[in-house]
Short mmCIF file of C-alpha atoms in Angstrom, two decimals:
data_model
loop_
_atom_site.label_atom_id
_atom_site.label_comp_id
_atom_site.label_asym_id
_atom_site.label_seq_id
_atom_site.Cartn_x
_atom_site.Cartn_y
_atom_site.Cartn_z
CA UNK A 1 -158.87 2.13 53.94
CA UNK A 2 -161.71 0.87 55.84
CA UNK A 3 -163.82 3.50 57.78
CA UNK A 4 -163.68 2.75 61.68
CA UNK A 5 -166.05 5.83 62.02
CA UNK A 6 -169.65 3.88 62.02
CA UNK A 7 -171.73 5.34 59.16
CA UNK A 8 -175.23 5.43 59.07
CA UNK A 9 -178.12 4.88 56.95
CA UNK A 10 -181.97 5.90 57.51
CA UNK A 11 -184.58 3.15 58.04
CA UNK A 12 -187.92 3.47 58.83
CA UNK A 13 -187.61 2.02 62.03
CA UNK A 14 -184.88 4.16 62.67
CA UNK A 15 -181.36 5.05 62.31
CA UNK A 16 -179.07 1.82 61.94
CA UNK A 17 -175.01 1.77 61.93
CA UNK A 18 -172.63 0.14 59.45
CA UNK A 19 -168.98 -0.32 58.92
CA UNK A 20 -167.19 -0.24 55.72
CA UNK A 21 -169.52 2.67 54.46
CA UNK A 22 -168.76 6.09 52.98
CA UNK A 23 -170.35 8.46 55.27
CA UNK A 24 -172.54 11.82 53.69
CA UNK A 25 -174.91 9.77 52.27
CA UNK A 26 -172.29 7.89 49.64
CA UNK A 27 -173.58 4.41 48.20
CA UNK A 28 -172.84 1.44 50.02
CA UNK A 29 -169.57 0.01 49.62
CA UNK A 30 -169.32 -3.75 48.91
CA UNK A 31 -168.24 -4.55 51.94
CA UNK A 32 -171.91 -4.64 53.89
CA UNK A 33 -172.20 -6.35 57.68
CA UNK A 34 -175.12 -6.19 59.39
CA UNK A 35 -176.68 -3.69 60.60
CA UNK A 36 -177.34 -2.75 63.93
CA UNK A 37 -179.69 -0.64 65.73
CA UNK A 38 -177.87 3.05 67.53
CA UNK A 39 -180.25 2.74 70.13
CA UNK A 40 -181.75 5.24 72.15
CA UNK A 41 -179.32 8.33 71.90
CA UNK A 42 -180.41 8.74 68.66
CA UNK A 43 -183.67 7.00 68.22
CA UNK A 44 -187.03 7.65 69.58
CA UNK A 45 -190.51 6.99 69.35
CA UNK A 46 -190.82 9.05 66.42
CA UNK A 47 -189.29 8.61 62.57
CA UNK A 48 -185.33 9.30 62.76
CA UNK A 49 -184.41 9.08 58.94
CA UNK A 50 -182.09 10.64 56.73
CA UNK A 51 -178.29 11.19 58.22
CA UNK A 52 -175.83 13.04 56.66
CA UNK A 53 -172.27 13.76 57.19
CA UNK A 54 -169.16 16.49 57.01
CA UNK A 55 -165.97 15.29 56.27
CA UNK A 56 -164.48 14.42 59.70
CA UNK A 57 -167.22 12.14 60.38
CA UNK A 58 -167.85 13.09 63.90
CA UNK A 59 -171.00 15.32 63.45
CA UNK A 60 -174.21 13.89 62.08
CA UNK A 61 -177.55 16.01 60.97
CA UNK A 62 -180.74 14.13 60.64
CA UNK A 63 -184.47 14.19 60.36
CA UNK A 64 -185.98 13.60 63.64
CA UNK A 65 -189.96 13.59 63.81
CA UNK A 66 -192.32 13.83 66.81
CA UNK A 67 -189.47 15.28 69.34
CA UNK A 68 -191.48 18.21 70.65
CA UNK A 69 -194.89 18.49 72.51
CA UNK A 70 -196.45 19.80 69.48
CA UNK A 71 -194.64 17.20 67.16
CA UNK A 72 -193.61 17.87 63.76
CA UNK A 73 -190.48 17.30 61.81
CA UNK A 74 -187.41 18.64 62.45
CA UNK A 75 -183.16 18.39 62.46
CA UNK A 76 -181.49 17.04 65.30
CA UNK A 77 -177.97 16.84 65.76
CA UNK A 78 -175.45 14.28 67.38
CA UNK A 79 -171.46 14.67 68.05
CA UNK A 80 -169.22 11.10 68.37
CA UNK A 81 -167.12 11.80 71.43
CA UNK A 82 -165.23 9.11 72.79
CA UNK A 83 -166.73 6.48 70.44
CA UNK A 84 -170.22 7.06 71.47
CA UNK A 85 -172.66 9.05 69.73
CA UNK A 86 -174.63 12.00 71.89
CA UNK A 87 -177.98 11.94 73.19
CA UNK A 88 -179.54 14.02 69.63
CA UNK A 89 -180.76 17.57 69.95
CA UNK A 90 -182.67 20.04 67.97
CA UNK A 91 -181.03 22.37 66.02
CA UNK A 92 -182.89 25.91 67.08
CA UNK A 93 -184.65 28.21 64.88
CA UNK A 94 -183.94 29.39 62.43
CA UNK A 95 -183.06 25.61 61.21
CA UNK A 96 -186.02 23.79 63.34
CA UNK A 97 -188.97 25.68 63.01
CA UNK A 98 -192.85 24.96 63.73
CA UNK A 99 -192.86 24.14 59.85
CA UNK A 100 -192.02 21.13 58.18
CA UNK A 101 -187.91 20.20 57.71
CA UNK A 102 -186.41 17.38 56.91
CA UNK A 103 -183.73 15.75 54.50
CA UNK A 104 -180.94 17.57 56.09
CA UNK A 105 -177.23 17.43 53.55
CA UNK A 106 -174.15 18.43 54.93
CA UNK A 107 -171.80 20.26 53.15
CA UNK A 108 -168.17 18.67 53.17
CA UNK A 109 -166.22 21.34 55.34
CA UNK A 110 -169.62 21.45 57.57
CA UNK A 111 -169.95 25.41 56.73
CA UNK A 112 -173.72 25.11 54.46
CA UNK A 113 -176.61 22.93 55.57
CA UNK A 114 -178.74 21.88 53.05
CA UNK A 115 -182.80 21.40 54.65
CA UNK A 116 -186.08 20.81 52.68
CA UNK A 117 -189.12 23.30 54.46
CA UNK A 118 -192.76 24.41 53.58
CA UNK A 119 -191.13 27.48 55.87
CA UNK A 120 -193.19 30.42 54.51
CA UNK A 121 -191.11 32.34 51.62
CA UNK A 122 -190.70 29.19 49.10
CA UNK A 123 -191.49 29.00 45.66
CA UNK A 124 -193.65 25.40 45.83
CA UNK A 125 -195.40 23.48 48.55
CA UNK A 126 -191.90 21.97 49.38
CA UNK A 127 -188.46 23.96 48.50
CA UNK A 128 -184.91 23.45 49.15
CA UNK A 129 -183.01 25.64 50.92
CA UNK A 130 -179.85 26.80 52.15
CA UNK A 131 -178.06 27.67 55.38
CA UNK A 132 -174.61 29.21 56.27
CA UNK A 133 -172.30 28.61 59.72
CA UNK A 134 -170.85 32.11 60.62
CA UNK A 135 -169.20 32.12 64.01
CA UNK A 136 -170.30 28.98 64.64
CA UNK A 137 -173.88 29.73 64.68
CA UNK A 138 -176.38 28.78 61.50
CA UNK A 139 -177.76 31.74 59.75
CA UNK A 140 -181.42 32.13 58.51
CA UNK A 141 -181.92 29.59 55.53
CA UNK A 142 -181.74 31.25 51.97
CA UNK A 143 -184.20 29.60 48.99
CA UNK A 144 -181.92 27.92 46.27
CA UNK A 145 -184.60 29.38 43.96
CA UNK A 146 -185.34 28.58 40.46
CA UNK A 147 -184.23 26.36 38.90
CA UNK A 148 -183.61 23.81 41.57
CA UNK A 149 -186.92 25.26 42.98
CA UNK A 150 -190.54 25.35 41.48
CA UNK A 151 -193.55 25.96 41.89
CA UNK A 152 -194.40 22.31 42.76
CA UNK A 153 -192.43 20.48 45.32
CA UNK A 154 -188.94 20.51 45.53
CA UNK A 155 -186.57 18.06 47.96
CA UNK A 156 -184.48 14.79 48.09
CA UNK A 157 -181.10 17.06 47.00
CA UNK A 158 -177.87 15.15 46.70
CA UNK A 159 -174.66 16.66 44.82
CA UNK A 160 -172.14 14.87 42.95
CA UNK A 161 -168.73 16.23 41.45
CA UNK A 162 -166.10 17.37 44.03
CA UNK A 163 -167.25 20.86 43.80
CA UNK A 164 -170.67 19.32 44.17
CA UNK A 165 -171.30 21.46 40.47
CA UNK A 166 -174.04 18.84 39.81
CA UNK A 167 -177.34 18.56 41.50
CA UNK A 168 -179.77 15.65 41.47
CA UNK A 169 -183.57 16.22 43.59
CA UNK A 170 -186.68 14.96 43.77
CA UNK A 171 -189.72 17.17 41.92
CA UNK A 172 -193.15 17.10 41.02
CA UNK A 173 -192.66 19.84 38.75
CA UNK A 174 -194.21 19.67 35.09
CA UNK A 175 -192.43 17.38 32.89
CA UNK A 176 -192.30 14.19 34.60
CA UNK A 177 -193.41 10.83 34.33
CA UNK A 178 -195.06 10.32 37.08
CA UNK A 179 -195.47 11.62 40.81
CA UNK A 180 -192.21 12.27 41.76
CA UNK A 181 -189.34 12.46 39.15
CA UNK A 182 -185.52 12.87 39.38
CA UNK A 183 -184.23 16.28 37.62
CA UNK A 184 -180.61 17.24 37.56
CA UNK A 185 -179.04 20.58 37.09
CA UNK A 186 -174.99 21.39 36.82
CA UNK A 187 -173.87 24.57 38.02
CA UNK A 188 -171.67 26.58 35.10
CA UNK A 189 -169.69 30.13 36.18
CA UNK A 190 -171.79 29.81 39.25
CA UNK A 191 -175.17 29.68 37.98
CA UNK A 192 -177.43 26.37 38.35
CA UNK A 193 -178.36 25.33 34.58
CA UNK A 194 -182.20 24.73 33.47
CA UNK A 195 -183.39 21.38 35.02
CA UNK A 196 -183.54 18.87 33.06
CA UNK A 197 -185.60 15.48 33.57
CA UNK A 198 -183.67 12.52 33.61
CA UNK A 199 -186.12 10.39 31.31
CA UNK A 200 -187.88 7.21 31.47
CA UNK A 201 -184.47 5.07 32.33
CA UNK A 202 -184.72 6.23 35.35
CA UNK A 203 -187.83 8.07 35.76
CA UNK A 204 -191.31 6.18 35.72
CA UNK A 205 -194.86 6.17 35.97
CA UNK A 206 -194.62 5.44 39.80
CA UNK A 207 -192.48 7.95 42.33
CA UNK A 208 -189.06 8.39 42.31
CA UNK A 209 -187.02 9.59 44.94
CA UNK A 210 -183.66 9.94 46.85
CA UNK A 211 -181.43 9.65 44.22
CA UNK A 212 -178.00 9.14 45.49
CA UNK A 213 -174.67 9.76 42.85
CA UNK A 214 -171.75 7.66 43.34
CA UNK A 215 -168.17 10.05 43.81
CA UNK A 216 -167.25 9.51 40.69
CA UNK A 217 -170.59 10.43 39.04
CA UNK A 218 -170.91 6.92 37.15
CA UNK A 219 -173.65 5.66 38.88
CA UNK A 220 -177.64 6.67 40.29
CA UNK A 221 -178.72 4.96 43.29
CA UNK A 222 -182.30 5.85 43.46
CA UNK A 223 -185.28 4.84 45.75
CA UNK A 224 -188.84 4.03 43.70
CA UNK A 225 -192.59 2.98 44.07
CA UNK A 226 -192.95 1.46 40.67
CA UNK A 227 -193.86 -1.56 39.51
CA UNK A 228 -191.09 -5.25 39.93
CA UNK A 229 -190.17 -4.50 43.68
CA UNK A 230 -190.95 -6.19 46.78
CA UNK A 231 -192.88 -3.18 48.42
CA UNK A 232 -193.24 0.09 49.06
#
């Protein structure tokens, strides 16, 4: 079944629609068309990056930068009504703060939002962390702590599995290859496993990042600075 929902990917020039893709930040499908700008309702001066989805495809979270009068990066939001997307908002505090947030992941029933933050309380210079909707309202964040966490910095978080029991992130934790590295950690009886690197197939002496698991867990879709592409 083809999605009539548009889905979106981030860009550096902004935010830019597709059809035939699995929203939540799946892998494109095979079926690409071009894409197309979403214009002004979602996009602004600033970087607008990094969309993610819940299930009924009608809500979007994503990193919008430069928004306020003091800048910074934080999460906006957008509802499709009618076939149009809304003019984007902040999300409020305790989700948008005057720290750094970004890389927003939607849980599938839209109940946890997933945000990266140098918010004071971390482990590292950059942590992952962890808020839950109650009454329809978004409670104060909760660190993921070790061992998605570390002292180093933590972010990039996409889950696989349909429990989402496995993580994959982005660290510069001890360990690596390089700058940035891809760990992974599966969660057992409720309790995240000890990260483990995953290695110079995938890992490199450059910087890894975003990597993105297919549904079924077969495949790693990951964004790199190393050496063979066509730039940064």
């Amino acid at each position: 079944m083809k999605l009539l929902t548009p889905a979106l990917i981030a860009s550096g020039l902004g935010l830019l629609a597709f059809n035939g893709l699995n929203a939540q930040r799946s892998p494109l499908s095979r079926a690409q068309t071009q894409a197309v700008n979403m214009g002004a309702a979602l996009n602004a001066a600033g970087r607008d990056s990094e969309p993610t989805f819940g299930t009924d495809r009608r809500t979007m979270y994503f990193n919008c930068a430069d928004r306020r009068t003091d800048g910074g990066n934080d999460i906006c939001t957008s509802r499709l009504v009618d076939g149009q997307w809304s003019a984007a908002e902040i999300v409020p505090a305790p989700i948008s703060t005057e720290y750094f947030e970004v890389e927003p992941l939607l849980s599938p029933d839209g109940n946890q939002l997933y945000i990266m933050s140098d918010r004071p309380g971390g482990m590292g210079s950059m942590d992952i962390w962890v808020s839950d909707k109650v009454d329809g309202e978004w409670t104060e964040p909760r660190n993921l702590g070790a061992p998605i966490n570390s002292p180093a910095a933590d972010h990039c978080l996409y889950f696989t599995g349909p429990d989402w029991s496995v993580a994959y992130w982005t660290s510069t934790r001890p360990g690596g290859y390089g700058g940035n590295d891809i760990w992974r950690s599966e969660r057992v009886d409720g309790v995240w496993q000890e990260a483990v690197n995953l290695g110079p197939q995938i890992n490199s002496a450059g910087s890894e990042h975003h990597s993105l698991p297919s549904a079924d867990g077969r495949s790693l879709y990951i964004t790199a600075i190393r050496d063979g592409g066509y730039g940064e």
